[in-house]
Amino acid sequence: MTKILLVEDHEELWDFLSRRLRRRGFEVALAHDGQDGLDKARSEQPDVILLDMNLPVMDGWTVARTLRGEAATARIPIIALTAHAMAGDRAKVIEAGCDDYHPKPVDFTRLLSQIDAALLGEMTEARGSAPETPPG
């Protein structure tokens, strides 16, 4: 089963997303602040991380940079969740180490497409590396 780590501090959003993701067959781990998200990414080794960028304790920007700097978590796809939808925001989250960007409010159908792309390795180009060719 595919495991998603949802790092989100707003109860309404993490409740909504976790329930809908579980109904779609995903295993969902939750973290409610940046440090908890970092710790769970290290221990849970999720397949994809949905990361709010404005978090208490440690912001999402720091979490993403830290995860990219550690061998054990460097290749886990990260989709940034942010209320910021200004020009240049996508580039900023990619620069911080995220693979993709999803502005709030969440469009669940679009988010599912982004999760599928992450699982297929189709977002690695965003960080400047070519997608891996699967064996066989």
PDB file of C-alpha atoms in Angstrom:
ATOM      1  CA  MET A   1       0.000   0.000   0.000  1.00  0.00           C
ATOM      2  CA  THR A   2       1.279   3.455  -0.891  1.00  0.00           C
ATOM      3  CA  LYS A   3       2.099   5.570   2.159  1.00  0.00           C
ATOM      4  CA  ILE A   4       1.584   9.325   2.151  1.00  0.00           C
ATOM      5  CA  LEU A   5       2.892  11.585   4.883  1.00  0.00           C
ATOM      6  CA  LEU A   6       0.605  14.591   5.260  1.00  0.00           C
ATOM      7  CA  VAL A   7       2.304  17.433   7.119  1.00  0.00           C
ATOM      8  CA  GLU A   8      -0.432  19.972   7.815  1.00  0.00           C
ATOM      9  CA  ASP A   9      -1.303  22.004  10.904  1.00  0.00           C
ATOM     10  CA  HIS A  10      -4.907  22.957  10.073  1.00  0.00           C
ATOM     11  CA  GLU A  11      -7.205  20.273  11.466  1.00  0.00           C
ATOM     12  CA  GLU A  12      -9.970  20.876   8.950  1.00  0.00           C
ATOM     13  CA  LEU A  13      -7.611  20.326   6.018  1.00  0.00           C
ATOM     14  CA  TRP A  14      -5.711  17.327   7.410  1.00  0.00           C
ATOM     15  CA  ASP A  15      -8.996  15.684   8.405  1.00  0.00           C
ATOM     16  CA  PHE A  16     -10.497  16.260   4.936  1.00  0.00           C
ATOM     17  CA  LEU A  17      -7.401  15.114   3.040  1.00  0.00           C
ATOM     18  CA  SER A  18      -6.564  12.118   5.209  1.00  0.00           C
ATOM     19  CA  ARG A  19     -10.115  10.746   4.987  1.00  0.00           C
ATOM     20  CA  ARG A  20     -10.274  11.178   1.206  1.00  0.00           C
ATOM     21  CA  LEU A  21      -6.805   9.721   0.650  1.00  0.00           C
ATOM     22  CA  ARG A  22      -7.610   6.686   2.812  1.00  0.00           C
ATOM     23  CA  ARG A  23     -10.821   6.120   0.828  1.00  0.00           C
ATOM     24  CA  ARG A  24      -8.632   6.054  -2.290  1.00  0.00           C
ATOM     25  CA  GLY A  25      -6.555   3.247  -0.766  1.00  0.00           C
ATOM     26  CA  PHE A  26      -3.564   5.180   0.546  1.00  0.00           C
ATOM     27  CA  GLU A  27      -2.028   4.652   3.966  1.00  0.00           C
ATOM     28  CA  VAL A  28      -1.786   8.111   5.568  1.00  0.00           C
ATOM     29  CA  ALA A  29       0.612   9.206   8.301  1.00  0.00           C
ATOM     30  CA  LEU A  30      -0.056  12.615   9.846  1.00  0.00           C
ATOM     31  CA  ALA A  31       2.245  15.264  11.262  1.00  0.00           C
ATOM     32  CA  HIS A  32       1.002  18.595  12.578  1.00  0.00           C
ATOM     33  CA  ASP A  33       4.188  20.662  12.684  1.00  0.00           C
ATOM     34  CA  GLY A  34       7.433  20.782  10.746  1.00  0.00           C
ATOM     35  CA  GLN A  35       9.611  18.983  13.280  1.00  0.00           C
ATOM     36  CA  ASP A  36       7.060  16.177  13.607  1.00  0.00           C
ATOM     37  CA  GLY A  37       6.934  15.980   9.806  1.00  0.00           C
ATOM     38  CA  LEU A  38      10.706  15.716   9.579  1.00  0.00           C
ATOM     39  CA  ASP A  39      10.801  13.017  12.274  1.00  0.00           C
ATOM     40  CA  LYS A  40       8.010  11.006  10.631  1.00  0.00           C
ATOM     41  CA  ALA A  41       9.583  11.297   7.176  1.00  0.00           C
ATOM     42  CA  ARG A  42      12.736   9.776   8.632  1.00  0.00           C
ATOM     43  CA  SER A  43      10.974   6.984  10.540  1.00  0.00           C
ATOM     44  CA  GLU A  44       8.030   6.181   8.244  1.00  0.00           C
ATOM     45  CA  GLN A  45       9.855   6.489   4.874  1.00  0.00           C
ATOM     46  CA  PRO A  46       6.663   7.446   3.007  1.00  0.00           C
ATOM     47  CA  ASP A  47       6.259   7.115  -0.754  1.00  0.00           C
ATOM     48  CA  VAL A  48       5.131  10.768  -1.073  1.00  0.00           C
ATOM     49  CA  ILE A  49       5.080  13.759   1.297  1.00  0.00           C
ATOM     50  CA  LEU A  50       2.370  16.439   1.145  1.00  0.00           C
ATOM     51  CA  LEU A  51       4.002  19.365   2.916  1.00  0.00           C
ATOM     52  CA  ASP A  52       2.342  22.555   4.076  1.00  0.00           C
ATOM     53  CA  MET A  53       4.930  25.312   3.788  1.00  0.00           C
ATOM     54  CA  ASN A  54       3.613  27.450   6.676  1.00  0.00           C
ATOM     55  CA  LEU A  55       3.961  25.233   9.724  1.00  0.00           C
ATOM     56  CA  PRO A  56       4.626  25.811  13.422  1.00  0.00           C
ATOM     57  CA  VAL A  57       7.881  24.722  15.117  1.00  0.00           C
ATOM     58  CA  MET A  58       9.753  24.332  11.783  1.00  0.00           C
ATOM     59  CA  ASP A  59       8.476  25.742   8.488  1.00  0.00           C
ATOM     60  CA  GLY A  60       8.005  23.619   5.378  1.00  0.00           C
ATOM     61  CA  TRP A  61      10.875  25.346   3.597  1.00  0.00           C
ATOM     62  CA  THR A  62      13.311  24.128   6.268  1.00  0.00           C
ATOM     63  CA  VAL A  63      11.744  20.661   6.304  1.00  0.00           C
ATOM     64  CA  ALA A  64      12.114  20.304   2.517  1.00  0.00           C
ATOM     65  CA  ARG A  65      15.740  21.481   2.519  1.00  0.00           C
ATOM     66  CA  THR A  66      16.584  19.155   5.420  1.00  0.00           C
ATOM     67  CA  LEU A  67      14.945  16.138   3.776  1.00  0.00           C
ATOM     68  CA  ARG A  68      16.831  16.799   0.527  1.00  0.00           C
ATOM     69  CA  GLY A  69      20.097  16.987   2.429  1.00  0.00           C
ATOM     70  CA  GLU A  70      19.770  13.539   4.010  1.00  0.00           C
ATOM     71  CA  ALA A  71      20.503  10.395   2.008  1.00  0.00           C
ATOM     72  CA  ALA A  72      17.633   8.414   3.541  1.00  0.00           C
ATOM     73  CA  THR A  73      14.987  10.982   2.550  1.00  0.00           C
ATOM     74  CA  ALA A  74      16.516  12.805  -0.414  1.00  0.00           C
ATOM     75  CA  ARG A  75      14.531  10.917  -3.047  1.00  0.00           C
ATOM     76  CA  ILE A  76      11.076  10.972  -1.420  1.00  0.00           C
ATOM     77  CA  PRO A  77       8.805  13.103  -3.648  1.00  0.00           C
ATOM     78  CA  ILE A  78       7.502  16.221  -1.906  1.00  0.00           C
ATOM     79  CA  ILE A  79       4.414  18.129  -3.024  1.00  0.00           C
ATOM     80  CA  ALA A  80       4.217  21.567  -1.401  1.00  0.00           C
ATOM     81  CA  LEU A  81       0.811  22.683  -0.159  1.00  0.00           C
ATOM     82  CA  THR A  82       0.596  26.426   0.181  1.00  0.00           C
ATOM     83  CA  ALA A  83      -1.912  29.236   0.272  1.00  0.00           C
ATOM     84  CA  HIS A  84       0.573  31.330  -1.695  1.00  0.00           C
ATOM     85  CA  ALA A  85      -0.313  31.351  -5.375  1.00  0.00           C
ATOM     86  CA  MET A  86       1.749  34.318  -6.494  1.00  0.00           C
ATOM     87  CA  ALA A  87       3.981  34.380  -9.532  1.00  0.00           C
ATOM     88  CA  GLY A  88       7.281  32.791  -8.644  1.00  0.00           C
ATOM     89  CA  ASP A  89       5.967  30.737  -5.708  1.00  0.00           C
ATOM     90  CA  ARG A  90       6.241  27.465  -7.637  1.00  0.00           C
ATOM     91  CA  ALA A  91       9.869  28.219  -8.463  1.00  0.00           C
ATOM     92  CA  LYS A  92      10.564  28.991  -4.791  1.00  0.00           C
ATOM     93  CA  VAL A  93       9.190  25.660  -3.561  1.00  0.00           C
ATOM     94  CA  ILE A  94      11.089  23.763  -6.270  1.00  0.00           C
ATOM     95  CA  GLU A  95      14.265  25.590  -5.239  1.00  0.00           C
ATOM     96  CA  ALA A  96      13.609  24.595  -1.605  1.00  0.00           C
ATOM     97  CA  GLY A  97      13.594  20.938  -2.652  1.00  0.00           C
ATOM     98  CA  CYS A  98       9.949  20.171  -3.381  1.00  0.00           C
ATOM     99  CA  ASP A  99       9.053  18.269  -6.539  1.00  0.00           C
ATOM    100  CA  ASP A 100       5.739  19.966  -7.194  1.00  0.00           C
ATOM    101  CA  TYR A 101       3.426  22.666  -5.896  1.00  0.00           C
ATOM    102  CA  HIS A 102      -0.288  22.625  -5.088  1.00  0.00           C
ATOM    103  CA  PRO A 103      -1.970  25.905  -4.136  1.00  0.00           C
ATOM    104  CA  LYS A 104      -4.727  25.961  -1.535  1.00  0.00           C
ATOM    105  CA  PRO A 105      -7.640  25.575  -1.566  1.00  0.00           C
ATOM    106  CA  VAL A 106      -6.948  21.966  -2.514  1.00  0.00           C
ATOM    107  CA  ASP A 107      -8.337  20.643  -5.792  1.00  0.00           C
ATOM    108  CA  PHE A 108      -8.463  16.974  -4.755  1.00  0.00           C
ATOM    109  CA  THR A 109      -8.662  15.583  -8.308  1.00  0.00           C
ATOM    110  CA  ARG A 110      -5.625  17.610  -9.356  1.00  0.00           C
ATOM    111  CA  LEU A 111      -3.771  16.621  -6.178  1.00  0.00           C
ATOM    112  CA  LEU A 112      -4.407  12.928  -6.948  1.00  0.00           C
ATOM    113  CA  SER A 113      -2.908  13.464 -10.414  1.00  0.00           C
ATOM    114  CA  GLN A 114       0.144  15.068  -8.841  1.00  0.00           C
ATOM    115  CA  ILE A 115       0.497  12.167  -6.390  1.00  0.00           C
ATOM    116  CA  ASP A 116       0.274   9.689  -9.284  1.00  0.00           C
ATOM    117  CA  ALA A 117       2.953  11.630 -11.180  1.00  0.00           C
ATOM    118  CA  ALA A 118       5.178  11.611  -8.090  1.00  0.00           C
ATOM    119  CA  LEU A 119       4.775   7.862  -7.682  1.00  0.00           C
ATOM    120  CA  LEU A 120       5.666   7.342 -11.331  1.00  0.00           C
ATOM    121  CA  GLY A 121       8.755   9.522 -10.984  1.00  0.00           C
ATOM    122  CA  GLU A 122       7.457  12.039 -13.512  1.00  0.00           C
ATOM    123  CA  MET A 123       8.266  15.068 -11.364  1.00  0.00           C
ATOM    124  CA  THR A 124      12.006  14.519 -11.028  1.00  0.00           C
ATOM    125  CA  GLU A 125      12.576  16.818 -14.008  1.00  0.00           C
ATOM    126  CA  ALA A 126      11.350  19.729 -11.883  1.00  0.00           C
ATOM    127  CA  ARG A 127      14.450  19.428  -9.694  1.00  0.00           C
ATOM    128  CA  GLY A 128      16.789  19.172 -12.658  1.00  0.00           C
ATOM    129  CA  SER A 129      17.414  15.439 -12.891  1.00  0.00           C
ATOM    130  CA  ALA A 130      16.154  13.085 -15.538  1.00  0.00           C
ATOM    131  CA  PRO A 131      13.543  10.492 -14.580  1.00  0.00           C
ATOM    132  CA  GLU A 132      14.897   7.067 -13.880  1.00  0.00           C
ATOM    133  CA  THR A 133      14.156   4.332 -16.372  1.00  0.00           C
ATOM    134  CA  PRO A 134      12.491   1.416 -14.603  1.00  0.00           C
ATOM    135  CA  PRO A 135      14.302  -1.901 -14.921  1.00  0.00           C
ATOM    136  CA  GLY A 136      13.022  -4.524 -17.317  1.00  0.00           C
TER     137      GLY A 136
END
